[in-house]
XYZ file of C-alpha atoms in Angstrom:
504
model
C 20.586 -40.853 12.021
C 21.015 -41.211 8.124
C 18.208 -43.716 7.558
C 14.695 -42.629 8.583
C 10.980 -44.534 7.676
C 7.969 -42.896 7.366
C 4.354 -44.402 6.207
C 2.575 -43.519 3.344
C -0.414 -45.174 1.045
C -0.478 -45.776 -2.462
C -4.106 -45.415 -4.575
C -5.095 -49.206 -6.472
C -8.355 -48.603 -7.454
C -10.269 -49.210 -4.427
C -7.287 -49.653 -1.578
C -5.134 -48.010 -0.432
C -1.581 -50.330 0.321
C 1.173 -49.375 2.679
C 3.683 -48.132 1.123
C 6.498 -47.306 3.574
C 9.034 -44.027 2.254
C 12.838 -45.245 3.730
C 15.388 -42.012 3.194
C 18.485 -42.588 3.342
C 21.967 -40.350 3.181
C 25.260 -41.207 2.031
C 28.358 -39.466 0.972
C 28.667 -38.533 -2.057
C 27.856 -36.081 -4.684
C 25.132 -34.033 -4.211
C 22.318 -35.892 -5.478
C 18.142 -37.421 -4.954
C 17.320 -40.495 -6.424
C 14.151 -41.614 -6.036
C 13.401 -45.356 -6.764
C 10.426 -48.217 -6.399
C 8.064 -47.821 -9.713
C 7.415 -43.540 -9.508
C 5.805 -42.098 -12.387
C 6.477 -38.864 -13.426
C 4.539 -36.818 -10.733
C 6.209 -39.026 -8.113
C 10.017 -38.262 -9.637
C 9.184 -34.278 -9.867
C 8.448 -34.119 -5.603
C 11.964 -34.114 -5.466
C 12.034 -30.048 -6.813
C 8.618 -29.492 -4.848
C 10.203 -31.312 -1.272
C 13.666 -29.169 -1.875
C 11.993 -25.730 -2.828
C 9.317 -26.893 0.359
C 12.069 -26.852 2.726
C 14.183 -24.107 2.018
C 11.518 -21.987 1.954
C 10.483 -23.172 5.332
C 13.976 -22.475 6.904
C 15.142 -26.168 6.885
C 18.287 -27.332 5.433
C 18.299 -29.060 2.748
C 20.909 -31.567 3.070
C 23.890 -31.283 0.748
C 24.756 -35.535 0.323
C 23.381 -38.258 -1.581
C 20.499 -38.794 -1.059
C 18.473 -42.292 -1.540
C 14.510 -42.297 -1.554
C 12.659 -45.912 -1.600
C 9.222 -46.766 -1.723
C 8.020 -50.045 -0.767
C 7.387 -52.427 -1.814
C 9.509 -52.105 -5.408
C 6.688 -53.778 -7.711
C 4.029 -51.447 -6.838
C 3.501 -48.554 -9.261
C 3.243 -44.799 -7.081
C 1.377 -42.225 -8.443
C 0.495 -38.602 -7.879
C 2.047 -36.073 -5.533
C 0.789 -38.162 -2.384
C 3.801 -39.003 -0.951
C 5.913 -35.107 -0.754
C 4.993 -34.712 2.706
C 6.728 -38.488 3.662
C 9.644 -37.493 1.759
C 10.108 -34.091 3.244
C 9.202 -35.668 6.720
C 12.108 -38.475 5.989
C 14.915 -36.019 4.998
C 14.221 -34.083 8.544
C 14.695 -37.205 10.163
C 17.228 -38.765 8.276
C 19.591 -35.236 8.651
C 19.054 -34.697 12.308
C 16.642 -31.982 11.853
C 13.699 -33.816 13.419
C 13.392 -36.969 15.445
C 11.973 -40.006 14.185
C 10.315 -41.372 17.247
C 6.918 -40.638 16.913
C 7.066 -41.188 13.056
C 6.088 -44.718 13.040
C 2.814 -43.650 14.919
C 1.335 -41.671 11.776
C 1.102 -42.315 8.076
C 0.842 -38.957 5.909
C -0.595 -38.349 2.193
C -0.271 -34.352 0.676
C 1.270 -32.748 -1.971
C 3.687 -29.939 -0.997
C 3.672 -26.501 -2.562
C 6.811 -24.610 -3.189
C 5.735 -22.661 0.102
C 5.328 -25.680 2.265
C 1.366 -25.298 2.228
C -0.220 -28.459 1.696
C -2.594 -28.850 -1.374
C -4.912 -31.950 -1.372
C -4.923 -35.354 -2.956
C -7.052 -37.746 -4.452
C -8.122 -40.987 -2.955
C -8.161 -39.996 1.148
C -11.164 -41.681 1.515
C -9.797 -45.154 1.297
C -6.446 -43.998 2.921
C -8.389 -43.612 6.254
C -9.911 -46.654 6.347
C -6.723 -48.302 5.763
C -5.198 -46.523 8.471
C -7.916 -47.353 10.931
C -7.557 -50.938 10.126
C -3.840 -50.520 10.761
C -4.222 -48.677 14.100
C -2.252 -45.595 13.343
C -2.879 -41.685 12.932
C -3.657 -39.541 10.010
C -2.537 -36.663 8.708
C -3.717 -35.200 5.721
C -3.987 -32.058 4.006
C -7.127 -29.617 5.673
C -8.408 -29.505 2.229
C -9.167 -33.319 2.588
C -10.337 -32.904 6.352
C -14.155 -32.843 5.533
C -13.660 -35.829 3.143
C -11.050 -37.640 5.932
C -13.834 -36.782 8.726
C -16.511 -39.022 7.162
C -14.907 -42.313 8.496
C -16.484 -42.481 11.875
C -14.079 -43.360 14.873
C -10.609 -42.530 12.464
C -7.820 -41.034 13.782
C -7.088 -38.555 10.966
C -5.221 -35.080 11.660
C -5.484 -32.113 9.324
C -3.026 -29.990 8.563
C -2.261 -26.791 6.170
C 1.452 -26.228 6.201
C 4.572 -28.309 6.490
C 5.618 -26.487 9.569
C 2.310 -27.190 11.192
C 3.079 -30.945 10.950
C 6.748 -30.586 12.329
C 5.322 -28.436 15.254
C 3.278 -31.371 16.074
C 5.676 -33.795 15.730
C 7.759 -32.273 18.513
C 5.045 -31.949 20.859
C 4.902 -28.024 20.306
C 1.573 -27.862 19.361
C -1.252 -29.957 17.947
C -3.324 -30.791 15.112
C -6.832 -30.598 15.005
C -8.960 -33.625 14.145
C -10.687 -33.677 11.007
C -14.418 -32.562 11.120
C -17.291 -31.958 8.655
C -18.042 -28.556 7.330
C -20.373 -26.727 9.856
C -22.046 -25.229 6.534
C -25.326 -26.851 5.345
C -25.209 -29.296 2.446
C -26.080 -27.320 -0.536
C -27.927 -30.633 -2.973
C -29.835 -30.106 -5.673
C -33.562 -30.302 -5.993
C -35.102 -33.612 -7.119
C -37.636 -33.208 -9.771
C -40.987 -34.254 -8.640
C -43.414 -36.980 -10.125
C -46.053 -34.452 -9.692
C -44.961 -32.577 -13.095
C -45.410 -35.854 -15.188
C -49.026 -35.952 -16.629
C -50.684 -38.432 -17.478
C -48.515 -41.982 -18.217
C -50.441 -44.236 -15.392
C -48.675 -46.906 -16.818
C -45.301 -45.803 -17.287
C -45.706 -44.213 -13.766
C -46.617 -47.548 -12.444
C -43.815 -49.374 -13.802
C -41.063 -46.451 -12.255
C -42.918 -46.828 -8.526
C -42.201 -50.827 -9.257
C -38.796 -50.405 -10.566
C -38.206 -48.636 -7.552
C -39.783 -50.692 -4.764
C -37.710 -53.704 -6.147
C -34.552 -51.909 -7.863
C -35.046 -53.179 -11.254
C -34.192 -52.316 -14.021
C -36.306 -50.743 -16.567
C -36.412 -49.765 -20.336
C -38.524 -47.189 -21.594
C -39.937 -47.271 -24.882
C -41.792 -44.315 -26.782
C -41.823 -42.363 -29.412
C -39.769 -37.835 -28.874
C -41.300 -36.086 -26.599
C -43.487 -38.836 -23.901
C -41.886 -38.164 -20.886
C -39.203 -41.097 -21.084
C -36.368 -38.751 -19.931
C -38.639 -36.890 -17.789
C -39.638 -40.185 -16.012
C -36.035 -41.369 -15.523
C -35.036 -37.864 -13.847
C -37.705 -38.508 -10.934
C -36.228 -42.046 -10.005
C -34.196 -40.574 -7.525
C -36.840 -38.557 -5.563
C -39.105 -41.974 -4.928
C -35.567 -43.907 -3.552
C -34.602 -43.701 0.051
C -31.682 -41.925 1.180
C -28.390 -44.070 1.107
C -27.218 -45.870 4.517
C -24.166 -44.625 6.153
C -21.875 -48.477 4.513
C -23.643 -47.448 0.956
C -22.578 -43.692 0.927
C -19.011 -44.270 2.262
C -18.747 -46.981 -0.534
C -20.041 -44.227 -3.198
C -17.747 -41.656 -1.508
C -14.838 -43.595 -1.782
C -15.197 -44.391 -5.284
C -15.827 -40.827 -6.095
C -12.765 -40.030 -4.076
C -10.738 -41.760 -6.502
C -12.159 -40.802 -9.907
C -11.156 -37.521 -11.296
C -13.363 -35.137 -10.058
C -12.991 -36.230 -6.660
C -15.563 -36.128 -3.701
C -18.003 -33.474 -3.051
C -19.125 -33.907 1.044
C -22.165 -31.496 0.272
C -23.436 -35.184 -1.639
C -23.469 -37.482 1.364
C -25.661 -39.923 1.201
C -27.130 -38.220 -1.887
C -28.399 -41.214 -4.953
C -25.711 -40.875 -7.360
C -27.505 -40.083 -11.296
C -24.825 -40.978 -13.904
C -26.370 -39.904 -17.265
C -23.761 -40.316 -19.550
C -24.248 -39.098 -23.539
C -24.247 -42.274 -26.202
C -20.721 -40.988 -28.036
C -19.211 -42.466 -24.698
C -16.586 -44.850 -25.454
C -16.560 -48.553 -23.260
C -13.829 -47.178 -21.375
C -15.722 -43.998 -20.371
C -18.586 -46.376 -19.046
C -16.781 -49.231 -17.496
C -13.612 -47.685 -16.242
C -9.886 -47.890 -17.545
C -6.860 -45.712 -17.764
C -3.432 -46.306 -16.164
C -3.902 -46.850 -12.824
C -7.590 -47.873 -13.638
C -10.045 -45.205 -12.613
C -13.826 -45.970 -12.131
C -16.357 -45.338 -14.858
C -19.420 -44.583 -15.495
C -21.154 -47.460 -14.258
C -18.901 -47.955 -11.064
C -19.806 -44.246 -10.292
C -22.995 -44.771 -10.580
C -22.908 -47.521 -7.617
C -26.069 -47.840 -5.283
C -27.305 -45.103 -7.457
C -29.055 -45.046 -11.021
C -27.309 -45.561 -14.358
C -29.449 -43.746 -17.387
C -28.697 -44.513 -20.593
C -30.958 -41.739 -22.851
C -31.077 -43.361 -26.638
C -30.211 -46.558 -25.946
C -30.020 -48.164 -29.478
C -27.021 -44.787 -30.633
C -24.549 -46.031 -27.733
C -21.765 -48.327 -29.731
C -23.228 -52.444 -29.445
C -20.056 -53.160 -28.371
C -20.012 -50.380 -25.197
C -23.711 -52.085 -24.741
C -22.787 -55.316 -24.261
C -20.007 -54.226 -21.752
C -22.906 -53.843 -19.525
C -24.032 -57.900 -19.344
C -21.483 -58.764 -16.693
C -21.986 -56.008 -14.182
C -25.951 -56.100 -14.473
C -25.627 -59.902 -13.372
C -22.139 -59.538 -10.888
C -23.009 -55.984 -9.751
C -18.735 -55.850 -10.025
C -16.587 -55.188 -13.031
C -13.019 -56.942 -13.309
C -10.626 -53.858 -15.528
C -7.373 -55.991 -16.386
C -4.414 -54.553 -18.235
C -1.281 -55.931 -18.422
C 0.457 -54.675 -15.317
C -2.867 -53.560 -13.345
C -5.633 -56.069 -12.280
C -8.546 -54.012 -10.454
C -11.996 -54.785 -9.417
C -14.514 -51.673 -8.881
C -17.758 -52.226 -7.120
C -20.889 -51.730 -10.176
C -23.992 -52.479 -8.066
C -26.132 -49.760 -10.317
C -29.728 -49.486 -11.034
C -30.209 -49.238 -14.862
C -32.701 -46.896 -16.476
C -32.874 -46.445 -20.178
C -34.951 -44.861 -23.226
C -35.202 -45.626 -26.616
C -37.566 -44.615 -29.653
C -39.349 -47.181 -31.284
C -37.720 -46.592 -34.836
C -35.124 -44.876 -36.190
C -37.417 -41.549 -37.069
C -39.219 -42.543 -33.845
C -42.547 -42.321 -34.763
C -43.311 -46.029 -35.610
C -47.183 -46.568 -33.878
C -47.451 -43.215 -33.236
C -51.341 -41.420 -34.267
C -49.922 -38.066 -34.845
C -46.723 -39.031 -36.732
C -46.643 -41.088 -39.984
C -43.433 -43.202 -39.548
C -41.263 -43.573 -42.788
C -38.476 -46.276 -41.503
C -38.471 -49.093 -43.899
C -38.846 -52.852 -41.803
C -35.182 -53.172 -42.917
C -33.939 -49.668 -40.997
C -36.631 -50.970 -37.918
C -34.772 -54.539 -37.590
C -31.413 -52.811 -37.796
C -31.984 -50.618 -35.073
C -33.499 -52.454 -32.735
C -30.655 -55.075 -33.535
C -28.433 -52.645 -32.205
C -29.994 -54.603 -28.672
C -29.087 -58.195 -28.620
C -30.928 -60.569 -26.997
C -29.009 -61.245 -23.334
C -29.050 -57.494 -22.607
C -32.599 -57.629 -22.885
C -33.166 -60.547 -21.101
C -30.638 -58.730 -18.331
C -33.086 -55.907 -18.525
C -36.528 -56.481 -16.133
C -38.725 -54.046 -17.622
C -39.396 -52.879 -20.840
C -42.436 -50.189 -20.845
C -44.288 -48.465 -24.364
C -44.202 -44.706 -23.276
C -47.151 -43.654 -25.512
C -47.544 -39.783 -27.085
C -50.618 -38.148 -25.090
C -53.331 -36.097 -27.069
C -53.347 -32.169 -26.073
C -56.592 -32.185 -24.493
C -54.921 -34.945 -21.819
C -51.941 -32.375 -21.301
C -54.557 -30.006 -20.660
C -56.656 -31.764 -18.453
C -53.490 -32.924 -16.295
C -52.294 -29.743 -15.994
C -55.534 -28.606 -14.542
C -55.839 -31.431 -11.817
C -53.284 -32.525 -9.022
C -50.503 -35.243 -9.930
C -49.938 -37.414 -7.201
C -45.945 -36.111 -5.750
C -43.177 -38.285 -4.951
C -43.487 -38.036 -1.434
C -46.465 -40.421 -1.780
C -45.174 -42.616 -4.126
C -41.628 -43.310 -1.884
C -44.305 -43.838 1.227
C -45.153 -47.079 -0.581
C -41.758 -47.547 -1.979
C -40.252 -47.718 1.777
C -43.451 -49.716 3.063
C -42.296 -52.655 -0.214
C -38.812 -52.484 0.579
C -39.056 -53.406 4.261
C -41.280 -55.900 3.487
C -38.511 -57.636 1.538
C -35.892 -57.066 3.948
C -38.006 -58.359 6.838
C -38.702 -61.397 4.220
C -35.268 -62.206 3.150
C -32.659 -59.917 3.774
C -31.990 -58.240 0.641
C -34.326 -56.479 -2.739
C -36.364 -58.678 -4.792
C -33.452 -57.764 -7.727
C -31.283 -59.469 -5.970
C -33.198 -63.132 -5.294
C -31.342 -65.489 -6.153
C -32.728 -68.964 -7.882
C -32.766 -70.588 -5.056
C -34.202 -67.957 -2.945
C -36.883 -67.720 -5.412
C -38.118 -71.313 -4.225
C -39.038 -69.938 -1.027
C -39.388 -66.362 -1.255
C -41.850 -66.916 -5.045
C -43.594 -69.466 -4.535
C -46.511 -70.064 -6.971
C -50.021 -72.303 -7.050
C -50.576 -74.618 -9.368
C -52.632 -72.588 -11.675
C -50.436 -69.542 -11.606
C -47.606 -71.505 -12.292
C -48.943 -73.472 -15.391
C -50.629 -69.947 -16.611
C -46.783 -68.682 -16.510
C -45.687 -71.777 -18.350
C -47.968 -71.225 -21.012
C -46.480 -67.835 -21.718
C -43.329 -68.175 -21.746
C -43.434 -70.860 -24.269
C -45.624 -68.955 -26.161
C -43.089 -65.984 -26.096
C -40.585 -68.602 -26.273
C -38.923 -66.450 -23.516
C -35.194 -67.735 -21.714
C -34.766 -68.967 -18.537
C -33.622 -65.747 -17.168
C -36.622 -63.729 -18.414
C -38.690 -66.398 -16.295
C -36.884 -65.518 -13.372
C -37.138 -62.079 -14.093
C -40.740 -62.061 -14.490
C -41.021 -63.879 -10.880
C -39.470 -60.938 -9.591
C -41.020 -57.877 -10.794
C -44.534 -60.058 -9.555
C -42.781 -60.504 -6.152
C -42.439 -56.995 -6.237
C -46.419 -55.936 -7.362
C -47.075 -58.426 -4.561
C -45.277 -56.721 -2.227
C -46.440 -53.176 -3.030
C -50.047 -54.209 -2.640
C -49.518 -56.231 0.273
C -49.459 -59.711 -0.770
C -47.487 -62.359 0.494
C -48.468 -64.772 -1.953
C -47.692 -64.267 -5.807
C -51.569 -64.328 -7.867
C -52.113 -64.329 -11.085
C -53.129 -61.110 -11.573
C -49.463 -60.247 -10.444
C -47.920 -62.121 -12.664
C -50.185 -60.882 -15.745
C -48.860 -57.011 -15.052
C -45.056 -58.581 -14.694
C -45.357 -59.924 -18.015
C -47.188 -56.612 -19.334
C -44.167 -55.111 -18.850
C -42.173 -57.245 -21.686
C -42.859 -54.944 -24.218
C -40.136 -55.537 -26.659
C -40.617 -59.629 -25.782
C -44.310 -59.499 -26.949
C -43.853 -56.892 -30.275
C -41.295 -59.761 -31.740
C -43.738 -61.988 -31.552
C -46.465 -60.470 -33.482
């Protein structure tokens, strides 16, 4: 046998293609050539395979020796694919058979040792195998990632050896499981440390309920950040389809996949220096950013108006599409951007502007310049905008002396909104669209020229009117209403801050 196949997968963005590793040998000098688009990591396995199997007391074989992987046009990356190279050369010399070869697909890199270190990107390897009907085998190290596809057939292994030994029937691999160990997560800050802020408190439990987004506006030192960090402990946990989705796209990024965070919200908070690429993914092969990592979770954006305008604006598409499209010139890749978005800005430049402790000194020139840093469609794309006001000591004090209500009490009514909507129509009140609106929002007469009224008063767009209708579905559905009243739709538009100070 001089021409042997083995299976493999390649990493684009979220998939994971076939990429099938043919080996062949020839006579000739002495030489590996390894061809079909490998980047640099891909070209050095050749050292790593040879070193791998002399070490391990296999013979390297001394002819010419021809490495494909197909198909030609797609660019390989990484040190996935030394174990299917080793694995070919044994077959292609002699040295192992190839019949059970085309049964499996295998991703690992190989150490000069023949231990197998782990890759990037196993989580959408397995479900591409399961879809194709074959076996696993992956590095241990990527076992408890590998395990958390239910009904896979993925194999762990730690050494090169160990793979060959199971190959010939001598002995087997183990399936991949989940870490016995607990899950070691972080603590979720509470609501109960917030004092005081009914309102701003009021507007979180209703961002919440109906996964809109929300802007807070105050002046240093009002709880904006504070409030933001307690989103996650009034969200339910993550379904089994929304974690592996958040898994997988971890699993890809750079740092990888940490299974202590199952089903854990993901928090993104990244700092305003970050460039657009940072925060909507890029590179070569496209990796996720900061919004795609922050899918099904929350997206905070702490001092809104000091991220670049144009990194701000990169955020109009996915806030509508919940998807963002990265093209380059040889790499097309969509990443999945379905985030909640939570931000906090300061009223002014010095921040103090309507404060009663703080004189501001920002001239109306240095005001309109920074809020202008904000155009107009991302605020209409965001659905709440809340004033954050600075609380007088003797409040602190008298807060600190009573009992806050927690976040276990607040996510009790959360849960109780959401299922209402998802026994109503299927999906959040974020996620209505216009047409559900006519049957999901439907408002009398009076409420409904009341709402007019505003809106051309506030001379307000289209998509702020539908915005509104939402956040009131929401208050309805947090108090128990199926129909939408007026006093709903007053608090909705209470919560246009920004909308109403540019009118005055």
């Amino acid at each position: 046998m001089t021409l042997a196949i083995v299976y493999s997968r390649a990493s684009a963005g979220m998939h994971a293609p076939l990429v099938v590793v043919e080996v062949h040998l020839s006579r000739g000098m002495p030489l590996l050539n390894i061809v079909g688009l490998p980047e640099a990591a891909v070209k050095e396995s050749k050292d790593r395979v040879r070193s791998a199997l002399l070490n391990t007391c296999f013979e390297f074989p001394r002819s010419r020796i021809t490495i494909n992987l197909a198909p030609a046009d797609l660019p390989k990356e990484g040190g996935r694919f030394d174990l299917p190279i080793a694995l070919g050369i044994l077959a292609a010399s002699g040295q192992l058979s190839d019949e059970k070869l085309k049964e499996y697909e295998f991703v690992g890199e190989l150490a000069l040792s023949g231990d197998l270190r782990p890759v990037r990107g196993v989580l959408p390897v397995v479900l591409a195998t399961k879809e194709a009907g074959r076996t696993l085998i992956v590095p241990d190290t990527n076992a408890a990632e590998a395990a958390l596809v239910k009904e896979a057939n993925a194999l762990s292994a730690t050494h090169l050896l160990d793979v060959c030994a199971h190959l010939r029937g001598e002995t087997g691999l183990g399936l991949c499981q989940m870490n016995a160990a607990p899950r070691v997560t972080q603590p979720v800050p509470d609501l109960q440390d917030v004092c005081g802020q009914p309102h701003a408190r009021r507007a979180l439990e209703i961002a919440a309920a109906g996964k809109h987004s929300i802007l807070f506006v105050g002046s240093p030192g009002t709880g904006k950040t504070m409030l933001a960090s307690r989103l996650p402990g009034i969200l339910p946990p993550l379904t089994d389809t929304q974690s592996l989705d958040v898994a997988a796209l971890a699993s890809i990024s750079r740092r990888g996949f940490d299974v202590r965070q199952w089903q854990a919200v993901p928090f993104r908070a990244p700092h305003h220096s970050s460039s657009s690429v940072a925060l909507v993914g890029g590179g070569r092969p496209p990796q996720p950013g900061e919004i795609s990592l922050a899918h099904q979770g929350i997206l905070f954006l702490d001092e809104l108006p000091e991220f670049n305008r144009h990194v701000l604006e990169c955020l109009r598409e996915p806030l509508e599409s919940g998807s963002i499209t990265i093209s380059r010139a040889a790499w097309q890749t969509v990443f999945p951007a379905e985030f909640q978005l939570v931000a906090a800005m300061n009223p002014c430049p010095c921040g103090f502007l309507g404060s009663t402790g703080r004189i501001c000194r920002c001239s109306p020139v240095q005001i309109q310049r920074y809020l202008g840093k904000l155009s107009g469609p991302l605020l209409d794309r965001i659905d709440m905008q809340v004033e954050v006001p600075a609380l007088p000591l003797e409040m602190l004090a008298a807060d600190l002396s009573k009992k806050n209500e927690s976040s276990a009490s607040v996510k009790e009514r959360v849960l109780h909104a959401r299922s209402r909507q998802y026994d109503r129509q299927k999906k959040l009140n974020r996620d209505l669209t216009v047409s559900d609106l006519e049957h999901c929002c439907v408002l009398t007469d009076s409420v409904q020229a009341t709402l007019n009224k505003i809106i051309e008063k506030l001379n307000l767009s289209a998509r702020v009117y539908h915005r509104i209708i939402k956040v009131a579905r929401t208050i309805a559905d947090l108090t128990g209403h199926d129909m939408i009243g007026a006093n709903h739709i007053a608090e909705a538009l209470n919560y246009r801050a920004l909308d109403r100070a540019r009118q005055q």
